[in-house]
Amino acid sequence: PGRGPRGVGCMELIVADVDELPANTYISVRYGETRRQAPLRKGERIAFPAVATVDLLPKMYTVDVFRKLGTKQVTLAGITAVGGVLQHKLDVPSLEIHGEPIAMSLSASFTEVKVPSTEEESKRQQVALRAKSYLDKHGVQSSLHEMFTELLEKQPNDPLAFMSEFLDRQRDEAEERGAEPREFCHEPGLGDLALPGFSDGEALPDLSQHHSLATDVLGKEPLLFEQLRGRRTANGVTLAHCIKSGIDVPGHALLRVAGLYAGDAESYEAFRGVFDPVIDALHGGGQARAFHPGDGDPAKVVGTRIDPSGNYAISASMDVRRNLVGVRFATCCSPEERRKVEGLL
């Protein structure tokens, strides 16, 4: 954005970078009441007309990307001599290789209109600008556009109730955005306070109604908990920290989860009597002591396109997870350790 004399505001967009695209690809941008389009290529500049003041600049713009399928110039010569109407039957040549012409019929009409006086036009523009300024200031247009888009997608039986609920939700979200930010370090489990529930020093409760792999192991070997409960890793992690989720959340018989989280790397050895059978149950027998393969050779990463045609693969993603030596894992780490990880990464 820039400023001219007397507070005039203007906007220009520049395509700073763009992926490789098929030929005849165009970008269309709507900014306020103005739409501009141009070839979609790096360095393309799209300028919009100035507005009266910077305060009236729209708060958003809409980008559409499309391909030109065909093109043909059509003459309007003589339209005023034949009553202002011309009929055209066209075969628009296709820009696609071996593409068929696009047949269509168009009617072009020309009607003379009375040009309003400068004073009338000025008043009309001022009213329109004030209305647009109000709508933009409160985000009314974007909210209504989103509401009607969802309404037409879902087509509820009671559209008025749907719109009322949508507006209530928008108001709640706006109030949340204006609320004071939450201090997550004060939330139980994210700060110095642990989540309520099972903790160090407590006896193991009745596990007959618990449904997880960890509680299965502890239920079958009642002495195992007593053997391991007094152990503590170098980082201060205990067995109670690791089995807390499985004790606090009984689970469901039809959905058996691990119910066990390591507090640090040493937990796997210190409490292997619980971890090994759970890992074997999750991944098949003998996997608890198996070596995890890895290959960090970047030369094996190739640039071959997954789908050169562009007809099948929409996107690809890669997730990378790791733990840092000397820092406890997420279930046990302190706010200071979280800050340390943020600084390292």
Short mmCIF file of C-alpha atoms in Angstrom, two decimals:
data_model
loop_
_atom_site.label_atom_id
_atom_site.label_comp_id
_atom_site.label_asym_id
_atom_site.label_seq_id
_atom_site.Cartn_x
_atom_site.Cartn_y
_atom_site.Cartn_z
CA PRO A 1 0.00 0.00 0.00
CA GLY A 2 1.05 3.60 -0.61
CA ARG A 3 -0.09 7.14 0.11
CA GLY A 4 -0.52 10.04 -2.24
CA PRO A 5 -1.43 13.66 -1.60
CA ARG A 6 -4.38 14.51 0.68
CA GLY A 7 -4.43 11.02 2.19
CA VAL A 8 -5.28 9.18 -1.07
CA GLY A 9 -4.69 5.43 -0.66
CA CYS A 10 -3.82 2.92 -3.40
CA MET A 11 -2.98 -0.78 -3.49
CA GLU A 12 -0.67 -2.84 -5.71
CA LEU A 13 -0.09 -6.61 -5.63
CA ILE A 14 3.04 -8.27 -7.01
CA VAL A 15 3.40 -12.00 -7.69
CA ALA A 16 6.61 -12.52 -5.73
CA ASP A 17 6.84 -16.24 -6.48
CA VAL A 18 4.65 -18.97 -7.96
CA ASP A 19 4.88 -22.71 -8.61
CA GLU A 20 5.33 -24.03 -12.13
CA LEU A 21 1.90 -23.91 -13.80
CA PRO A 22 0.37 -25.04 -17.11
CA ALA A 23 0.23 -22.57 -19.99
CA ASN A 24 -2.64 -20.03 -20.14
CA THR A 25 -3.01 -19.83 -16.35
CA TYR A 26 -4.38 -16.53 -15.06
CA ILE A 27 -4.82 -14.84 -11.68
CA SER A 28 -7.96 -12.84 -10.92
CA VAL A 29 -8.01 -10.59 -7.83
CA ARG A 30 -11.03 -8.84 -6.37
CA TYR A 31 -10.17 -5.93 -4.10
CA GLY A 32 -13.18 -4.04 -2.82
CA GLU A 33 -15.49 -3.48 -5.79
CA THR A 34 -12.69 -3.77 -8.36
CA ARG A 35 -11.48 -6.95 -10.09
CA ARG A 36 -8.25 -7.22 -12.04
CA GLN A 37 -6.81 -10.20 -13.87
CA ALA A 38 -3.45 -10.95 -15.45
CA PRO A 39 -1.24 -13.89 -16.47
CA LEU A 40 -0.09 -15.77 -13.36
CA ARG A 41 3.67 -15.45 -13.51
CA LYS A 42 6.46 -14.25 -11.27
CA GLY A 43 6.84 -10.47 -11.21
CA GLU A 44 3.33 -9.70 -12.53
CA ARG A 45 1.99 -6.46 -11.01
CA ILE A 46 -1.70 -5.79 -10.38
CA ALA A 47 -2.69 -2.24 -9.43
CA PHE A 48 -6.01 -0.99 -8.11
CA PRO A 49 -7.53 2.51 -8.29
CA ALA A 50 -7.00 4.95 -5.45
CA VAL A 51 -9.64 5.56 -2.77
CA ALA A 52 -10.48 8.81 -1.02
CA THR A 53 -8.61 8.06 2.22
CA VAL A 54 -6.43 5.29 3.61
CA ASP A 55 -9.16 4.49 6.14
CA LEU A 56 -11.42 3.33 3.30
CA LEU A 57 -8.95 0.73 2.01
CA PRO A 58 -10.63 -2.73 1.97
CA LYS A 59 -9.33 -5.10 4.66
CA MET A 60 -8.99 -8.17 2.39
CA TYR A 61 -8.82 -9.36 -1.21
CA THR A 62 -9.95 -12.51 -3.03
CA VAL A 63 -7.68 -14.51 -5.37
CA ASP A 64 -9.01 -16.82 -8.12
CA VAL A 65 -6.75 -18.91 -10.37
CA PHE A 66 -8.04 -20.28 -13.69
CA ARG A 67 -6.92 -21.47 -17.10
CA LYS A 68 -8.00 -19.95 -20.38
CA LEU A 69 -9.67 -22.66 -22.49
CA GLY A 70 -10.14 -20.69 -25.68
CA THR A 71 -10.05 -17.18 -27.17
CA LYS A 72 -11.69 -15.29 -30.03
CA GLN A 73 -12.18 -11.61 -30.86
CA VAL A 74 -15.74 -10.57 -31.80
CA THR A 75 -16.50 -7.31 -33.60
CA LEU A 76 -19.20 -4.89 -32.42
CA ALA A 77 -19.08 -2.79 -35.57
CA GLY A 78 -22.50 -1.41 -36.52
CA ILE A 79 -24.22 -2.23 -33.24
CA THR A 80 -25.74 1.26 -32.95
CA ALA A 81 -26.99 1.14 -36.56
CA VAL A 82 -29.06 -2.02 -36.00
CA GLY A 83 -30.93 -0.91 -32.89
CA GLY A 84 -28.20 -1.64 -30.38
CA VAL A 85 -28.39 -5.46 -30.53
CA LEU A 86 -26.10 -7.96 -32.27
CA GLN A 87 -26.42 -11.76 -32.23
CA HIS A 88 -23.30 -13.88 -32.59
CA LYS A 89 -22.91 -17.62 -33.12
CA LEU A 90 -19.33 -18.48 -32.29
CA ASP A 91 -16.92 -21.39 -32.49
CA VAL A 92 -14.17 -20.37 -30.09
CA PRO A 93 -10.90 -22.16 -30.93
CA SER A 94 -9.56 -24.26 -28.05
CA LEU A 95 -6.11 -23.53 -26.64
CA GLU A 96 -5.71 -27.18 -25.64
CA ILE A 97 -3.75 -29.51 -27.91
CA HIS A 98 -6.27 -31.46 -30.03
CA GLY A 99 -9.04 -29.56 -28.20
CA GLU A 100 -12.44 -29.14 -29.87
CA PRO A 101 -13.82 -25.63 -30.62
CA ILE A 102 -16.27 -24.30 -28.03
CA ALA A 103 -19.63 -23.49 -29.61
CA MET A 104 -21.81 -20.75 -28.12
CA SER A 105 -24.35 -18.04 -28.94
CA LEU A 106 -24.01 -14.53 -27.52
CA SER A 107 -26.25 -11.49 -27.63
CA ALA A 108 -24.62 -8.05 -27.29
CA SER A 109 -26.84 -5.05 -26.53
CA PHE A 110 -26.07 -1.36 -26.20
CA THR A 111 -28.36 1.03 -24.32
CA GLU A 112 -27.82 4.72 -23.85
CA VAL A 113 -28.04 5.85 -20.23
CA LYS A 114 -28.39 9.26 -18.71
CA VAL A 115 -25.15 10.38 -17.14
CA PRO A 116 -25.88 11.77 -13.65
CA SER A 117 -24.67 15.21 -12.78
CA THR A 118 -21.36 15.58 -10.98
CA GLU A 119 -23.13 16.64 -7.77
CA GLU A 120 -25.51 13.63 -7.82
CA GLU A 121 -22.66 11.25 -8.55
CA SER A 122 -20.58 12.72 -5.73
CA LYS A 123 -23.41 12.29 -3.19
CA ARG A 124 -23.99 8.74 -4.36
CA GLN A 125 -20.30 7.91 -4.04
CA GLN A 126 -20.12 9.37 -0.54
CA VAL A 127 -23.10 7.27 0.61
CA ALA A 128 -21.56 4.15 -0.94
CA LEU A 129 -18.18 4.86 0.64
CA ARG A 130 -19.68 5.39 4.09
CA ALA A 131 -21.68 2.16 3.80
CA LYS A 132 -18.63 0.22 2.63
CA SER A 133 -16.47 1.70 5.36
CA TYR A 134 -18.97 0.56 8.00
CA LEU A 135 -19.26 -2.96 6.55
CA ASP A 136 -15.48 -3.35 6.27
CA LYS A 137 -14.86 -1.98 9.76
CA HIS A 138 -17.09 -4.63 11.35
CA GLY A 139 -16.28 -7.48 8.93
CA VAL A 140 -19.94 -7.78 7.93
CA GLN A 141 -19.37 -8.72 4.29
CA SER A 142 -16.90 -11.52 5.03
CA SER A 143 -19.16 -12.94 7.77
CA LEU A 144 -22.25 -12.89 5.55
CA HIS A 145 -20.33 -14.43 2.66
CA GLU A 146 -19.13 -17.27 4.90
CA MET A 147 -22.61 -17.76 6.35
CA PHE A 148 -24.35 -18.01 2.97
CA THR A 149 -21.61 -20.31 1.66
CA GLU A 150 -22.19 -22.74 4.56
CA LEU A 151 -25.96 -22.35 4.21
CA LEU A 152 -25.91 -23.41 0.56
CA GLU A 153 -23.46 -26.25 1.22
CA LYS A 154 -25.42 -27.76 4.14
CA GLN A 155 -28.95 -26.70 3.09
CA PRO A 156 -30.50 -27.16 6.56
CA ASN A 157 -34.24 -27.73 6.99
CA ASP A 158 -34.50 -24.56 9.08
CA PRO A 159 -32.32 -21.93 7.37
CA LEU A 160 -33.32 -19.15 9.78
CA ALA A 161 -32.25 -21.20 12.82
CA PHE A 162 -29.00 -22.11 11.03
CA MET A 163 -28.20 -18.44 10.31
CA SER A 164 -29.07 -17.45 13.88
CA GLU A 165 -26.70 -20.11 15.28
CA PHE A 166 -23.99 -19.08 12.83
CA LEU A 167 -24.19 -15.42 13.89
CA ASP A 168 -24.18 -16.43 17.58
CA ARG A 169 -21.04 -18.46 16.93
CA GLN A 170 -19.41 -15.54 15.11
CA ARG A 171 -20.18 -13.24 18.03
CA ASP A 172 -18.72 -15.74 20.53
CA GLU A 173 -15.55 -16.05 18.45
CA ALA A 174 -15.24 -12.26 18.24
CA GLU A 175 -15.59 -12.02 22.03
CA GLU A 176 -12.91 -14.70 22.49
CA ARG A 177 -10.55 -12.80 20.21
CA GLY A 178 -11.03 -9.72 22.37
CA ALA A 179 -10.55 -11.61 25.62
CA GLU A 180 -7.34 -11.58 27.61
CA PRO A 181 -4.86 -14.21 26.35
CA ARG A 182 -4.72 -17.39 28.40
CA GLU A 183 -1.57 -18.11 30.37
CA PHE A 184 -1.10 -21.76 29.50
CA CYS A 185 1.79 -22.11 31.92
CA HIS A 186 -0.81 -21.82 34.70
CA GLU A 187 -2.94 -24.65 33.30
CA PRO A 188 -2.67 -28.00 35.16
CA GLY A 189 -0.38 -30.32 33.26
CA LEU A 190 1.35 -27.49 31.38
CA GLY A 191 2.90 -25.66 34.31
CA ASP A 192 4.15 -26.57 37.75
CA LEU A 193 0.83 -28.19 38.72
CA ALA A 194 0.12 -31.75 37.60
CA LEU A 195 -3.27 -32.78 36.31
CA PRO A 196 -5.56 -34.02 39.11
CA GLY A 197 -5.66 -37.80 39.50
CA PHE A 198 -3.20 -40.60 40.14
CA SER A 199 0.18 -39.46 41.46
CA ASP A 200 3.31 -40.60 43.32
CA GLY A 201 2.79 -42.19 46.70
CA GLU A 202 -0.65 -43.60 45.93
CA ALA A 203 -1.50 -47.27 45.95
CA LEU A 204 -2.59 -48.87 42.71
CA PRO A 205 -6.40 -48.75 42.49
CA ASP A 206 -8.73 -51.57 41.44
CA LEU A 207 -7.97 -52.19 37.75
CA SER A 208 -10.82 -54.61 36.98
CA GLN A 209 -12.75 -51.93 35.07
CA HIS A 210 -9.72 -50.46 33.28
CA HIS A 211 -9.13 -51.25 29.60
CA SER A 212 -5.58 -50.51 28.42
CA LEU A 213 -2.47 -52.54 27.71
CA ALA A 214 -0.60 -51.05 30.67
CA THR A 215 -3.34 -51.85 33.20
CA ASP A 216 -3.57 -55.37 31.71
CA VAL A 217 0.14 -55.91 32.47
CA LEU A 218 -0.15 -54.46 35.98
CA GLY A 219 -3.30 -56.45 36.70
CA LYS A 220 -1.70 -59.76 35.71
CA GLU A 221 1.43 -59.11 37.80
CA PRO A 222 0.32 -57.40 41.06
CA LEU A 223 3.87 -57.33 42.47
CA LEU A 224 5.30 -55.49 39.45
CA PHE A 225 3.99 -52.10 40.56
CA GLU A 226 5.49 -52.50 44.04
CA GLN A 227 8.85 -53.49 42.51
CA LEU A 228 9.03 -50.45 40.24
CA ARG A 229 7.16 -47.68 42.10
CA GLY A 230 10.23 -46.58 44.08
CA ARG A 231 12.48 -46.17 41.06
CA ARG A 232 13.25 -42.72 39.67
CA THR A 233 15.17 -41.81 36.50
CA ALA A 234 18.01 -39.28 36.51
CA ASN A 235 15.45 -36.67 35.38
CA GLY A 236 13.08 -37.51 38.23
CA VAL A 237 10.52 -39.55 36.26
CA THR A 238 8.65 -42.25 38.21
CA LEU A 239 6.40 -45.13 37.19
CA ALA A 240 3.40 -43.12 38.41
CA HIS A 241 4.19 -40.43 35.80
CA CYS A 242 4.28 -43.05 33.02
CA ILE A 243 1.05 -44.92 33.88
CA LYS A 244 -1.00 -41.87 34.98
CA SER A 245 -3.01 -41.68 31.74
CA GLY A 246 -3.97 -45.36 31.91
CA ILE A 247 -5.05 -45.05 35.55
CA ASP A 248 -6.95 -41.74 35.25
CA VAL A 249 -8.79 -42.77 32.05
CA PRO A 250 -10.26 -46.30 32.37
CA GLY A 251 -10.96 -46.52 28.62
CA HIS A 252 -13.33 -48.88 26.83
CA ALA A 253 -13.14 -52.63 26.34
CA LEU A 254 -13.61 -52.24 22.56
CA LEU A 255 -10.87 -49.63 22.22
CA ARG A 256 -7.75 -50.71 24.07
CA VAL A 257 -4.95 -48.12 24.01
CA ALA A 258 -1.44 -48.24 25.46
CA GLY A 259 -2.28 -46.29 28.65
CA LEU A 260 1.44 -45.63 29.06
CA TYR A 261 3.75 -42.73 28.18
CA ALA A 262 7.50 -42.57 28.74
CA GLY A 263 8.60 -39.53 30.73
CA ASP A 264 12.12 -39.59 29.30
CA ALA A 265 14.43 -41.94 27.39
CA GLU A 266 15.58 -43.68 30.59
CA SER A 267 11.97 -44.68 31.38
CA TYR A 268 12.14 -47.51 28.85
CA GLU A 269 14.92 -49.18 30.83
CA ALA A 270 13.93 -48.18 34.36
CA PHE A 271 10.38 -49.48 33.91
CA ARG A 272 10.96 -52.06 31.19
CA GLY A 273 8.87 -54.58 33.12
CA VAL A 274 5.81 -52.56 32.01
CA PHE A 275 7.07 -51.00 28.78
CA ASP A 276 8.37 -54.16 27.08
CA PRO A 277 5.10 -56.16 27.18
CA VAL A 278 3.07 -53.09 26.13
CA ILE A 279 5.37 -52.40 23.14
CA ASP A 280 5.26 -56.08 22.15
CA ALA A 281 1.45 -56.01 22.30
CA LEU A 282 1.30 -52.87 20.16
CA HIS A 283 3.81 -53.88 17.49
CA GLY A 284 4.08 -57.64 17.64
CA GLY A 285 6.21 -59.92 19.78
CA GLY A 286 9.91 -59.17 20.17
CA GLN A 287 9.67 -55.53 19.06
CA ALA A 288 10.48 -53.98 22.47
CA ARG A 289 14.20 -54.72 22.06
CA ALA A 290 14.28 -54.35 18.26
CA PHE A 291 16.63 -51.84 16.61
CA HIS A 292 14.90 -48.87 15.00
CA PRO A 293 16.43 -48.39 11.52
CA GLY A 294 17.47 -44.96 10.34
CA ASP A 295 19.20 -43.45 7.35
CA GLY A 296 20.31 -39.82 7.42
CA ASP A 297 22.01 -39.78 3.99
CA PRO A 298 20.62 -36.71 2.15
CA ALA A 299 22.00 -38.01 -1.16
CA LYS A 300 19.18 -40.56 -1.20
CA VAL A 301 16.55 -37.82 -1.36
CA VAL A 302 15.65 -37.39 -5.02
CA GLY A 303 13.71 -34.68 -6.83
CA THR A 304 11.57 -36.98 -8.96
CA ARG A 305 8.02 -35.67 -9.29
CA ILE A 306 5.46 -38.05 -7.77
CA ASP A 307 2.85 -37.36 -10.45
CA PRO A 308 4.26 -35.46 -13.46
CA SER A 309 0.82 -35.40 -15.12
CA GLY A 310 -0.75 -33.53 -12.21
CA ASN A 311 -3.90 -35.65 -12.51
CA TYR A 312 -3.66 -37.79 -9.39
CA ALA A 313 -1.40 -36.54 -6.59
CA ILE A 314 -2.89 -33.50 -4.84
CA SER A 315 -0.28 -33.03 -2.15
CA ALA A 316 2.42 -34.79 -0.16
CA SER A 317 3.45 -34.30 3.45
CA MET A 318 6.17 -35.56 5.74
CA ASP A 319 6.01 -35.61 9.55
CA VAL A 320 9.22 -35.54 11.57
CA ARG A 321 9.25 -36.16 15.32
CA ARG A 322 12.19 -36.34 17.68
CA ASN A 323 13.11 -36.00 21.34
CA LEU A 324 16.06 -34.08 22.73
CA VAL A 325 18.69 -35.58 25.01
CA GLY A 326 18.53 -34.20 28.52
CA VAL A 327 14.94 -32.96 28.26
CA ARG A 328 11.97 -34.87 29.61
CA PHE A 329 9.20 -35.83 27.22
CA ALA A 330 5.96 -33.87 26.84
CA THR A 331 4.06 -35.65 29.64
CA CYS A 332 6.66 -34.70 32.25
CA CYS A 333 8.62 -31.67 31.06
CA SER A 334 8.48 -28.41 32.99
CA PRO A 335 7.77 -24.92 31.58
CA GLU A 336 11.52 -24.22 31.72
CA GLU A 337 12.24 -27.35 29.65
CA ARG A 338 9.59 -26.30 27.10
CA ARG A 339 11.29 -22.91 26.76
CA LYS A 340 14.64 -24.70 26.32
CA VAL A 341 13.23 -26.81 23.48
CA GLU A 342 11.73 -23.71 21.83
CA GLY A 343 15.14 -22.05 21.96
CA LEU A 344 16.91 -25.06 20.46
CA LEU A 345 14.42 -25.56 17.63
#
